mmCIF file of C-alpha atoms and ligand atoms in Angstrom:
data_model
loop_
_atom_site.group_PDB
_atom_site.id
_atom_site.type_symbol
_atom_site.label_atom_id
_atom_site.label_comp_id
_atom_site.label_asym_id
_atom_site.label_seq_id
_atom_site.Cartn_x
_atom_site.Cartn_y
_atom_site.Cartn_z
ATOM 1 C CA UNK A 1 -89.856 -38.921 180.584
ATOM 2 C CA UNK A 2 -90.181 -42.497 178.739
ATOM 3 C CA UNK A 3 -88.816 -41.873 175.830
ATOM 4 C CA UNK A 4 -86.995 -39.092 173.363
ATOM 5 C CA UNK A 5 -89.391 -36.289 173.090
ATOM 6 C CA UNK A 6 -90.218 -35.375 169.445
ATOM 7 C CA UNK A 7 -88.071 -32.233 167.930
ATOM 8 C CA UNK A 8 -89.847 -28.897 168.320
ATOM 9 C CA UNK A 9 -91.600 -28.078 164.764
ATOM 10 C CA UNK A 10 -89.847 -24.619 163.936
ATOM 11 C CA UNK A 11 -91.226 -22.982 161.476
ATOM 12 C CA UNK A 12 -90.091 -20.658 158.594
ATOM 13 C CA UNK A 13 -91.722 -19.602 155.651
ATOM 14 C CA UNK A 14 -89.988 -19.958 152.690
ATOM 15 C CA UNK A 15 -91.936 -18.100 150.432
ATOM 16 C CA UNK A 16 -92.480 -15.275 152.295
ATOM 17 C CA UNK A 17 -88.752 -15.107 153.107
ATOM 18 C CA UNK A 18 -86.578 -16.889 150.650
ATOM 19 C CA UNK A 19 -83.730 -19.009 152.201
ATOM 20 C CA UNK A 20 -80.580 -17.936 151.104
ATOM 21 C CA UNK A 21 -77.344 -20.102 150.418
ATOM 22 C CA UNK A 22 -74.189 -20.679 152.232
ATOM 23 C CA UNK A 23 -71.376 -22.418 149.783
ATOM 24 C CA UNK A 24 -68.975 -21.693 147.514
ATOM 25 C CA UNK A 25 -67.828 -23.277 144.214
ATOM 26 C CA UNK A 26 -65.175 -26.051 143.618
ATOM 27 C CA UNK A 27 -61.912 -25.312 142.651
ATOM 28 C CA UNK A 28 -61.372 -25.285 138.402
ATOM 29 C CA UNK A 29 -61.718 -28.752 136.741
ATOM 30 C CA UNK A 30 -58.282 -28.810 136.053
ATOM 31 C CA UNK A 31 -57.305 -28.815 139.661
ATOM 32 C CA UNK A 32 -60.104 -30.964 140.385
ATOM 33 C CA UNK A 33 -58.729 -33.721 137.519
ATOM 34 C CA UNK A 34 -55.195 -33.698 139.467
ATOM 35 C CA UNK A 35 -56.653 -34.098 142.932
ATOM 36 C CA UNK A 36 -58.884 -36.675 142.029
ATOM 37 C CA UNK A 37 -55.920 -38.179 140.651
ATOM 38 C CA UNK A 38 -53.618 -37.471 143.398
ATOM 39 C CA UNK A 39 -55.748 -38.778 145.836
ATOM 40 C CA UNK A 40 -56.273 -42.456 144.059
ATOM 41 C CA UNK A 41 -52.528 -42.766 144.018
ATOM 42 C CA UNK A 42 -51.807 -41.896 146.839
ATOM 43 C CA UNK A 43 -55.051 -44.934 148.426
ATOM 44 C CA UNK A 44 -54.802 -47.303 145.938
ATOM 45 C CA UNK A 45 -51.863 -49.719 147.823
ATOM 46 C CA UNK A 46 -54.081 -48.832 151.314
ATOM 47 C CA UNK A 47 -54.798 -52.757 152.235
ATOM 48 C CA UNK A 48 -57.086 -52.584 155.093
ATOM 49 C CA UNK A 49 -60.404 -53.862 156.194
ATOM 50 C CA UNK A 50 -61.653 -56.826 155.076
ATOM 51 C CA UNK A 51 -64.866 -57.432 152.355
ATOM 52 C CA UNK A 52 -68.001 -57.656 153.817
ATOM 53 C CA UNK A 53 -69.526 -61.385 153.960
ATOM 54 C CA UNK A 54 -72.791 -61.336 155.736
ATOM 55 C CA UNK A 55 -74.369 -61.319 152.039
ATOM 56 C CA UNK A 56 -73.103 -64.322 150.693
ATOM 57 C CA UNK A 57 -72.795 -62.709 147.175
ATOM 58 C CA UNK A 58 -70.622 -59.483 148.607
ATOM 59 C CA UNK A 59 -67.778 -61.590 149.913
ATOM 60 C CA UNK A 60 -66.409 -62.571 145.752
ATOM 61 C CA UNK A 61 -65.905 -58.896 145.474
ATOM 62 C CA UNK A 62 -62.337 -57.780 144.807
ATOM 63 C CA UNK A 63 -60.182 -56.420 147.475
ATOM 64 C CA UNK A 64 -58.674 -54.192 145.606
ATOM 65 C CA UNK A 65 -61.302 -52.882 143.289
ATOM 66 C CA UNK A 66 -61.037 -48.466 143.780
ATOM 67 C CA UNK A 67 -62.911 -46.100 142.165
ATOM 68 C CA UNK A 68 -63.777 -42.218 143.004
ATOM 69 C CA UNK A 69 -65.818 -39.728 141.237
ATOM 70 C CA UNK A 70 -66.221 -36.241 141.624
ATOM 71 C CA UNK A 71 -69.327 -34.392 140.137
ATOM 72 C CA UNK A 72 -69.750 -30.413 139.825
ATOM 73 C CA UNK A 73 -73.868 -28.580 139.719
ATOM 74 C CA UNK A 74 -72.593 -28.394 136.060
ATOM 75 C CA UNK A 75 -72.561 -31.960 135.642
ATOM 76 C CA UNK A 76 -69.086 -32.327 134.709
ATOM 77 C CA UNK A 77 -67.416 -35.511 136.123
ATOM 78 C CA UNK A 78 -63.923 -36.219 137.105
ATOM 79 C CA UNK A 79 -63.152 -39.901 137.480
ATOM 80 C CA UNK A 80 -60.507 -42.399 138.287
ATOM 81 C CA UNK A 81 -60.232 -46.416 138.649
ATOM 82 C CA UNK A 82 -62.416 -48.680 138.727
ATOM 83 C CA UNK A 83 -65.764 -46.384 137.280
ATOM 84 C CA UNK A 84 -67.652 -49.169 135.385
ATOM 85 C CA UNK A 85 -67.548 -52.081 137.778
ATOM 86 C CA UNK A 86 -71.238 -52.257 139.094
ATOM 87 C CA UNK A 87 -71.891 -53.491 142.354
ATOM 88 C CA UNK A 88 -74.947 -52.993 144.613
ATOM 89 C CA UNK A 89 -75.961 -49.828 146.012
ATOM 90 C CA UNK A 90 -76.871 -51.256 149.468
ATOM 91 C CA UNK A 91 -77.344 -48.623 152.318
ATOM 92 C CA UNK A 92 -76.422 -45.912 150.011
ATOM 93 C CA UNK A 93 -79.768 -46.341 148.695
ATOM 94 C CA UNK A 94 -81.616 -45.274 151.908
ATOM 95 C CA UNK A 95 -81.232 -41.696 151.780
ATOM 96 C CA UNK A 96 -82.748 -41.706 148.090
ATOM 97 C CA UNK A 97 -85.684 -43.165 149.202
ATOM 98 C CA UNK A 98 -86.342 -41.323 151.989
ATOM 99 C CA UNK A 99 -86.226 -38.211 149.519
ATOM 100 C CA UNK A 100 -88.800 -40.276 147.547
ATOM 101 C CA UNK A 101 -91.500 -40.433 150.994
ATOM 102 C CA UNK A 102 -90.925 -36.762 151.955
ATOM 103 C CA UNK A 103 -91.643 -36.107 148.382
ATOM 104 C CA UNK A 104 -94.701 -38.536 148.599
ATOM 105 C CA UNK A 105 -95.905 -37.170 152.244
ATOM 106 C CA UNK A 106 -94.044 -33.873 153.034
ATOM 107 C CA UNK A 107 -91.182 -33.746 154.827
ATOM 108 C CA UNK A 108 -92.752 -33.125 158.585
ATOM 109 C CA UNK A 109 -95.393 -35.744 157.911
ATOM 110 C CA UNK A 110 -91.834 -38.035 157.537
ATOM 111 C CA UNK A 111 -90.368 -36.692 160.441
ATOM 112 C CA UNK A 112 -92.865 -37.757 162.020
ATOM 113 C CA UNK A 113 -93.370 -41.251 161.068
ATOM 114 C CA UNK A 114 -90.146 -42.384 161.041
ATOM 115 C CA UNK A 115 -87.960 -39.915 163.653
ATOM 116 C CA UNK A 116 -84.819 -38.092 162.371
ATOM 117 C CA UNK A 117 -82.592 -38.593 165.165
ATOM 118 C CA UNK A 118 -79.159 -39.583 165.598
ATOM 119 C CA UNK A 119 -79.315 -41.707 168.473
ATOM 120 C CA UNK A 120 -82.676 -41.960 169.668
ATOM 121 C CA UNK A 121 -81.933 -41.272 173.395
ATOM 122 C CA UNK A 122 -82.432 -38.462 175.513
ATOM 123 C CA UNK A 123 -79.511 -36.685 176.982
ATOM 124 C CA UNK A 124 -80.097 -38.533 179.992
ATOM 125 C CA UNK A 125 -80.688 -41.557 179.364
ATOM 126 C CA UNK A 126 -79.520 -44.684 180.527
ATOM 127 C CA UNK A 127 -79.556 -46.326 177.118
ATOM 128 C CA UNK A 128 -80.600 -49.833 178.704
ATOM 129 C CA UNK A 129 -82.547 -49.224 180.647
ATOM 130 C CA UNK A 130 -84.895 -46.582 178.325
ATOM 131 C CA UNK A 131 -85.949 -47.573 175.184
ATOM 132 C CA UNK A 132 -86.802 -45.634 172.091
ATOM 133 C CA UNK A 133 -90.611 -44.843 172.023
ATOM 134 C CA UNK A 134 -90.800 -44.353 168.732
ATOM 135 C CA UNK A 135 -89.090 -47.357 167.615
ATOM 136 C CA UNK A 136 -87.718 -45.755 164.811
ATOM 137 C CA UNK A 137 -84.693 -43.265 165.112
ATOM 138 C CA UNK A 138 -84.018 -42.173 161.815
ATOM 139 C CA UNK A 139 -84.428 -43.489 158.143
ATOM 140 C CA UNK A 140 -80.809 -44.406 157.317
ATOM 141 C CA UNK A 141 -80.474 -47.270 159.770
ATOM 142 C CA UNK A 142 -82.444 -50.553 158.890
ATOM 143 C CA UNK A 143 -85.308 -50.352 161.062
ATOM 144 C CA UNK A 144 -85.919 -47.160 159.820
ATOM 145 C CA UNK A 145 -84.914 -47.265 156.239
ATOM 146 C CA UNK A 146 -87.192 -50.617 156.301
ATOM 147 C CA UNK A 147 -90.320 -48.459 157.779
ATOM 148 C CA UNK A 148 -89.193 -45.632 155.069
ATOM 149 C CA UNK A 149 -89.505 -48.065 152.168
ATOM 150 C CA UNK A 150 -93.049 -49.486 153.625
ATOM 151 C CA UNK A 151 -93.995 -45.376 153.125
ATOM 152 C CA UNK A 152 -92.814 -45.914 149.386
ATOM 153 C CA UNK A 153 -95.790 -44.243 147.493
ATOM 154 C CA UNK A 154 -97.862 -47.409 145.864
ATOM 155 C CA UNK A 155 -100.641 -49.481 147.210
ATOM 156 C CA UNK A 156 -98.524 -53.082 146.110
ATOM 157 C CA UNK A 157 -95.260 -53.995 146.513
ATOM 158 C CA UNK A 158 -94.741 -53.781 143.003
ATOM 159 C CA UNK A 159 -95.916 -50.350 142.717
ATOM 160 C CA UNK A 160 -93.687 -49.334 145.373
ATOM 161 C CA UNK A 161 -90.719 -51.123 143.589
ATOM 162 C CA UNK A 162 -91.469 -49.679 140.779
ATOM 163 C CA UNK A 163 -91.690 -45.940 142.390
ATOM 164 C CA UNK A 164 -88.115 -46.979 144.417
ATOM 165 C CA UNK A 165 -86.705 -47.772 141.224
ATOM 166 C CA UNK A 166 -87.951 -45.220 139.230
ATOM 167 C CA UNK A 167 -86.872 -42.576 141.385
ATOM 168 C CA UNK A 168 -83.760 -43.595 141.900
ATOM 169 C CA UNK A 169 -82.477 -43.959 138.468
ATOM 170 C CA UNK A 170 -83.598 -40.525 137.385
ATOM 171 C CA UNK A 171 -81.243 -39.592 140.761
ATOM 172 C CA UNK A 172 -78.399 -41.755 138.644
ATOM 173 C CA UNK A 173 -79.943 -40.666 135.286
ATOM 174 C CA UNK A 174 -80.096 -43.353 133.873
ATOM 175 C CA UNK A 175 -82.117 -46.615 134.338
ATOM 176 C CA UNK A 176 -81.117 -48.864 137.197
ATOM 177 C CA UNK A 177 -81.730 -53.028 137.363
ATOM 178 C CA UNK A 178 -81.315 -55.032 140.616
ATOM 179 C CA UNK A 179 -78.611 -57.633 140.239
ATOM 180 C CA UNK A 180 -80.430 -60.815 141.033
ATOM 181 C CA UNK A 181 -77.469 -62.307 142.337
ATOM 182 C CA UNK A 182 -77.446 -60.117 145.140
ATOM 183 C CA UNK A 183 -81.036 -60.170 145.593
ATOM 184 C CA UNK A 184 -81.329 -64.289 145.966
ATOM 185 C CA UNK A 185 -78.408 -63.826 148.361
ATOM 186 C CA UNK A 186 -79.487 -61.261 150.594
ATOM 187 C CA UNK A 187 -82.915 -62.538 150.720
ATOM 188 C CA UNK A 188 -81.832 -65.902 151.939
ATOM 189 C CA UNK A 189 -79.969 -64.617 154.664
ATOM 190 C CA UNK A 190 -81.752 -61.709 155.636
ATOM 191 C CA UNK A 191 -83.848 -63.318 158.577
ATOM 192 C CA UNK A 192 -82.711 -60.109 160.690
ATOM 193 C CA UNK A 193 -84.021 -57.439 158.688
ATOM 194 C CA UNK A 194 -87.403 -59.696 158.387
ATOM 195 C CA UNK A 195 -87.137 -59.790 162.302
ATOM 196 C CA UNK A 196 -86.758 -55.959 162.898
ATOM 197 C CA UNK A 197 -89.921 -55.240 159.991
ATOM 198 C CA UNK A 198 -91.986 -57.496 162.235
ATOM 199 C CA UNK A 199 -91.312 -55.774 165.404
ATOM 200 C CA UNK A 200 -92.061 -52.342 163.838
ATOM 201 C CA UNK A 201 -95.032 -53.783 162.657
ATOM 202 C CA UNK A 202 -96.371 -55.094 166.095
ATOM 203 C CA UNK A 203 -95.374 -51.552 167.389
ATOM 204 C CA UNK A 204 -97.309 -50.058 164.352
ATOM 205 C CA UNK A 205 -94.111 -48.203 163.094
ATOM 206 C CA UNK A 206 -94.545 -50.085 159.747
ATOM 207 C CA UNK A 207 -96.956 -48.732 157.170
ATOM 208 C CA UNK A 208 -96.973 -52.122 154.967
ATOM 209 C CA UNK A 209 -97.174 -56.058 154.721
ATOM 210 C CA UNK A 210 -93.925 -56.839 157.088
ATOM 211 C CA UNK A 211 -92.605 -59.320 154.400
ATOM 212 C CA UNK A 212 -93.318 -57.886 151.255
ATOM 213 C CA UNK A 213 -91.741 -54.381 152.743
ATOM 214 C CA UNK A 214 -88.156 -56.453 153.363
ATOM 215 C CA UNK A 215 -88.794 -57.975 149.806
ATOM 216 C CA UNK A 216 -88.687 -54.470 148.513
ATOM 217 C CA UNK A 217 -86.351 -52.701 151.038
ATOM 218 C CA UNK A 218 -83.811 -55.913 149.854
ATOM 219 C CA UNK A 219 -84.237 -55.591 145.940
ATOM 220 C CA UNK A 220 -83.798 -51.221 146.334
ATOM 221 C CA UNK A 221 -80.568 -52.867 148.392
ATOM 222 C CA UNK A 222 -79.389 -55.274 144.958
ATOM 223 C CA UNK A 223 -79.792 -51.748 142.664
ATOM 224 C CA UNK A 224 -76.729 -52.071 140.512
ATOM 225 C CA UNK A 225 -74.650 -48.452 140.462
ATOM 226 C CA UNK A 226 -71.352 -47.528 139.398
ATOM 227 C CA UNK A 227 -69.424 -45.072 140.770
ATOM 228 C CA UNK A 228 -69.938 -42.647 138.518
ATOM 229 C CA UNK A 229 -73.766 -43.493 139.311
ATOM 230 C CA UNK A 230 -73.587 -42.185 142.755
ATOM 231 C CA UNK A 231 -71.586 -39.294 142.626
ATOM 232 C CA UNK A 232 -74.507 -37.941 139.755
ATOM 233 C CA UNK A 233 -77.150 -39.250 142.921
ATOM 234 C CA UNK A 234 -74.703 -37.434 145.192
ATOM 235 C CA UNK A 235 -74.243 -34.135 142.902
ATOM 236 C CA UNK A 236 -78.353 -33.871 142.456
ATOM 237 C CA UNK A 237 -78.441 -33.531 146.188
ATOM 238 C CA UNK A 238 -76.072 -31.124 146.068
ATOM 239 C CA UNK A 239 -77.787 -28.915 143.490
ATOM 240 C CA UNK A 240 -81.334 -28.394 145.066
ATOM 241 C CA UNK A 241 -82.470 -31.976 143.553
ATOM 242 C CA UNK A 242 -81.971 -30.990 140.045
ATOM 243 C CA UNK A 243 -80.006 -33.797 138.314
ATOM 244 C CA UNK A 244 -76.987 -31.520 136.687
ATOM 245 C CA UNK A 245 -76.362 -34.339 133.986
ATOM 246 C CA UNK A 246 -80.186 -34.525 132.909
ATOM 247 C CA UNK A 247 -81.406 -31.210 133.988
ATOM 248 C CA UNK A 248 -84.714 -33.447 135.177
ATOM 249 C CA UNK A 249 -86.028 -31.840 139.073
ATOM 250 C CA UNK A 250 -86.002 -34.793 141.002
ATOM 251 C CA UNK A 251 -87.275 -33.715 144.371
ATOM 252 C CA UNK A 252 -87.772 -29.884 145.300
ATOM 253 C CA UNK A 253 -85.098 -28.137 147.407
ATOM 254 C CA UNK A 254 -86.878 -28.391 150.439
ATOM 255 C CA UNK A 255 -87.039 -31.849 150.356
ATOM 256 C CA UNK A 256 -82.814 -31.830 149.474
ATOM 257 C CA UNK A 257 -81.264 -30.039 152.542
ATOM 258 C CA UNK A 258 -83.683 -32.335 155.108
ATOM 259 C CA UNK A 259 -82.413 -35.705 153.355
ATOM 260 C CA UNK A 260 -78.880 -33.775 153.794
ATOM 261 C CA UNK A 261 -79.421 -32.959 157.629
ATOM 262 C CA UNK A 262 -80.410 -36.731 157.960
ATOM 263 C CA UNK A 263 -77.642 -37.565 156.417
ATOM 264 C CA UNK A 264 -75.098 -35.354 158.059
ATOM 265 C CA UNK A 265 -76.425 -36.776 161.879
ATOM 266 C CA UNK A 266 -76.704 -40.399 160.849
ATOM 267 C CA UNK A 267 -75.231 -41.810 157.111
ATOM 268 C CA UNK A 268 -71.927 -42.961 158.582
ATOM 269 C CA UNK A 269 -74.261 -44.934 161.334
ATOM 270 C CA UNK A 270 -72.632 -44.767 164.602
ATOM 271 C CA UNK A 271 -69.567 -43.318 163.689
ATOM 272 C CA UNK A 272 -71.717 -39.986 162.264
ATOM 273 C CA UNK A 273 -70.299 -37.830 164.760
ATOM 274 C CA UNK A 274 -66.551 -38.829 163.861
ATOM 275 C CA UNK A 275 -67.272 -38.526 160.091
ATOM 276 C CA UNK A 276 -68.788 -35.104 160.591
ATOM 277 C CA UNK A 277 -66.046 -33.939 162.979
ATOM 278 C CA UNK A 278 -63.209 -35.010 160.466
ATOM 279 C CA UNK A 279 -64.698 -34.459 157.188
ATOM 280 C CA UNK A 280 -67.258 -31.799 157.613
ATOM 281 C CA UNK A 281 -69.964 -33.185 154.771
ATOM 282 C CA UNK A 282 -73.336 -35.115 154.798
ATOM 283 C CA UNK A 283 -72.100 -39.027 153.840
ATOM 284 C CA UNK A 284 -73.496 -42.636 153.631
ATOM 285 C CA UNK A 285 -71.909 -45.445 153.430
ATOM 286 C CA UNK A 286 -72.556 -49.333 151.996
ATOM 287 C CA UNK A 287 -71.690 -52.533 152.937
ATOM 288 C CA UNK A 288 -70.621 -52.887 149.268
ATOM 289 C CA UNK A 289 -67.467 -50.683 149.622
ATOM 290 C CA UNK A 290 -69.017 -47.215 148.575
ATOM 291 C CA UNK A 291 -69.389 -44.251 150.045
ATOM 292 C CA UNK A 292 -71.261 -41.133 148.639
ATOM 293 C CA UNK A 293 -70.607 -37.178 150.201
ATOM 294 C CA UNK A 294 -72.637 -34.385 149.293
ATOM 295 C CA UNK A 295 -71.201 -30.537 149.413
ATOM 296 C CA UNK A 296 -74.119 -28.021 149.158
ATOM 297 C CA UNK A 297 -73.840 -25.985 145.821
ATOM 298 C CA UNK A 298 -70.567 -27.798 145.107
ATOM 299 C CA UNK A 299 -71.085 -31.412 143.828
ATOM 300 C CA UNK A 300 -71.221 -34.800 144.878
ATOM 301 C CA UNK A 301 -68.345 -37.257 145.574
ATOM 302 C CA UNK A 302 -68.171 -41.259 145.274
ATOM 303 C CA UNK A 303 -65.893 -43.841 146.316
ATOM 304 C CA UNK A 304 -65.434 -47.320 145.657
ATOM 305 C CA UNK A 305 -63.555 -49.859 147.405
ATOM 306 C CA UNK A 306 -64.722 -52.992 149.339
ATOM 307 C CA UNK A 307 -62.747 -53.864 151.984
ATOM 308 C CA UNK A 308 -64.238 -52.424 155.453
ATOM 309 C CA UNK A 309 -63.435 -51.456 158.633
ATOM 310 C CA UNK A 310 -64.957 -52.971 161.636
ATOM 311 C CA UNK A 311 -68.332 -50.608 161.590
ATOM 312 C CA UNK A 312 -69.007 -51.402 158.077
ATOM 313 C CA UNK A 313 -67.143 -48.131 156.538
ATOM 314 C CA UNK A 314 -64.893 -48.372 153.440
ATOM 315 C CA UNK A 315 -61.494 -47.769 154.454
ATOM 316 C CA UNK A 316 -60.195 -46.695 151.211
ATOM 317 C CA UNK A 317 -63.449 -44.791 150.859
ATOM 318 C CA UNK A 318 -62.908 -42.805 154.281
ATOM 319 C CA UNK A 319 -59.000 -41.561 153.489
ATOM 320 C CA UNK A 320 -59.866 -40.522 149.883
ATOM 321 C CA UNK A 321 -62.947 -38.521 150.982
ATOM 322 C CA UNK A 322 -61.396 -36.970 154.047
ATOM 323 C CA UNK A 323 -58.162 -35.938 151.542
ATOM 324 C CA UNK A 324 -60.547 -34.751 148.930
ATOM 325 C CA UNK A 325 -62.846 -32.387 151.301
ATOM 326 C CA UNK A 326 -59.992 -30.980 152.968
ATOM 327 C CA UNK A 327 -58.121 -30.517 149.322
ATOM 328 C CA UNK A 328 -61.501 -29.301 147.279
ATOM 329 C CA UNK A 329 -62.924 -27.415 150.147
ATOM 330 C CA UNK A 330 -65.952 -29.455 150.991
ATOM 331 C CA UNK A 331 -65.959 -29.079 154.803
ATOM 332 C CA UNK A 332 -69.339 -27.449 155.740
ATOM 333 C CA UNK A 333 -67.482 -25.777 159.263
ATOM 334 C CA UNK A 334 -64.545 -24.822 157.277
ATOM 335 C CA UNK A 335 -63.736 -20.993 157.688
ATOM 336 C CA UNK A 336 -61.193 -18.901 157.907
ATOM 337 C CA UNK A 337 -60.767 -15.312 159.426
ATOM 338 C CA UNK A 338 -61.672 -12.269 157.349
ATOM 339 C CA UNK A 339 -59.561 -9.643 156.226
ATOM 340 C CA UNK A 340 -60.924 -6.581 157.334
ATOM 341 C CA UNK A 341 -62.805 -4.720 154.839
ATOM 342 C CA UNK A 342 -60.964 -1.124 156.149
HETATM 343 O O1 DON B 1 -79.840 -54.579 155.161
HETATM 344 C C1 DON B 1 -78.654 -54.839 155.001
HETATM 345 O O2 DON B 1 -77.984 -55.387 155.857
HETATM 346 C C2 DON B 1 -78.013 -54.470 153.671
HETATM 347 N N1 DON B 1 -78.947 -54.616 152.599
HETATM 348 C C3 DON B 1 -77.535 -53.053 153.673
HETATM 349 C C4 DON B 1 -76.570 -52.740 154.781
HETATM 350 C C5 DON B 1 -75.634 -51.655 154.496
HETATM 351 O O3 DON B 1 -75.267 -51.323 153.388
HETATM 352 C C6 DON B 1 -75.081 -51.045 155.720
HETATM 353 N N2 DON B 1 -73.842 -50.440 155.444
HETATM 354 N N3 DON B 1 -72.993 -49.992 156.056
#
């Protein structure tokens, strides 16, 4: 064995047999208003981590800039701190547009071009010694999300900006502009993520011009959100891709729970495992200071805060999520035993 074998295909037929749902609903809003509020005083004097500085243009950020919002399937938001500073989207974007290319090529033809894997290494594997064959583990970290956005439908890069942007404001619902701030900065600096869409390319694991995909994989990076912005992205992947606030179908169920698997092995990078032990949700995290979490059925949750902890992770971000999916009942594992129906 060379490499990680693909996953086994398993089928199911979804129209023949419907797939049914597993969740429950959030608590009442008014319970939801005092936890969200509860939980932001209870953060907000939390002074760890420090603000990321690898993009020039990230470090003037404000330490103590903290915002969280909550978002139920009926669109309803609940919302606390700083909800109208806009910052970049960064890695939180990554999921999105991977829902975008299994929309554009089905989501096995995805799988398959661009691996869904947490780690990329068989169970045996002495990680250096074997290398990943497919060169691409999984879309959420950059050499993946870079070979995801060269799969952006479009047969230019500014058709496939256009699609990337497009898509992801009608996630938001509403329209989304790149801060060119971020974009200079990040482009001027972002020699390794030019390095990484070259090797892909020389491994043919990139579907696009190397250079012009980091152009556009760095401006879907400089997207401008709020965090009211991402828990509406969040919520519409918790309600079967149907944007609650809009009522517009973004992408097709199908589509939702295999950006939510990806998301649940990989969004917190390599500390995925830890965030889905603790917290018990699909997440993703950006080197801006958000966070998104998505509950099935239940809603979507954003959090805003820049400083970071060493792998990248807002810290303010992590303690207010993990109190507010223990306190709204987000945890996907969560159960308790039944009373018995005699
Ligand atoms: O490619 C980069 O380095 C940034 N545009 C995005 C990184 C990011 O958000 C990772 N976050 N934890």
């Amino acid at each position: 064995m060379t490499g990680l074998p693909m996953n086994q295909d398993l089928p199911f037929d979804e129209e023949a047999a419907p797939s049914r749902v597993s969740t429950g609903d959030l608590p009442e809003p008014p319970e939801i208003r005092a936890l969200v509020t509860e939980v932001y005083e209870r953060y907000r004097h939390e002074d760890g981590g420090a603000v990321a500085d690898y993009i020039p243009a990230l470090a003037d950020a404000s330490p103590d800039l903290f915002g969280i919002a909550v978002v139920n399937p009926w669109g309803q938001s609940f919302e606390i701190g700083d909800i109208d500073t806009r910052f970049s989207i960064q890695s939180v974007s990554k999921p999105f547009v991977f829902a975008l290319v299994c929309d554009t090529l089905g989501y096995e033809e995805a799988r398959v071009r661009l691996g869904v894997n947490s780690t990329g290494f068989p169970f045996n594997s002495l990680m250096a010694v074997e290398l990943n064959d497919q060169r691409t583990m999984n879309p959420l970290v950059n050499a993946g999300a870079i070979a995801t956005t060269s799969l952006a439908p479009g047969a230019t890069a500014d058709e496939k900006w256009d699609a990337i942007r497009q898509r992801l404001s009608a996630f938001a619902g509403r329209e989304l502009t790149m801060s060119d701030e971020v974009y200079a900065s990040e482009s001027a600096t972002n020699l390794r993520n030019q390095g990484i869409a070259h090797l892909l390319k020389s491994y043919e694991r990139l579907y696009f011009d190397p250079d012009e995909t980091t152009d556009v994989y760095t401006r879907q990076c400089s997207l401008e959100v709020t965090v009211h912005d991402l828990a509406v992205m969040a919520a519409t992947l918790a309600n079967g891709g149907v944007n609650p606030v809009t009522g517009e179908t973004v992408i097709g169920p199908g589509v939702c729970r295999r950006v939510l698997a990806v998301m649940a092995s990989a969004g917190l990078y390599e500390l995925s495992g830890d965030w889905l032990y603790q917290i018990g949700v699909p997440g993703k995290s950006g080197v801006s200071g958000a966070i998104v979490t998505v509950a099935p059925g239940k809603g979507g949750l954003a959090t805003y805060s820049p400083p970071l902890d060493a792998a990248g992770n807002s810290v303010r971000g992590q303690l207010a999520t993990k109190y507010l999916a223990e306190r709204l009942g987000l945890n996907l594992f969560a159960s308790v035993p039944a009373a018995h129906p005699s």
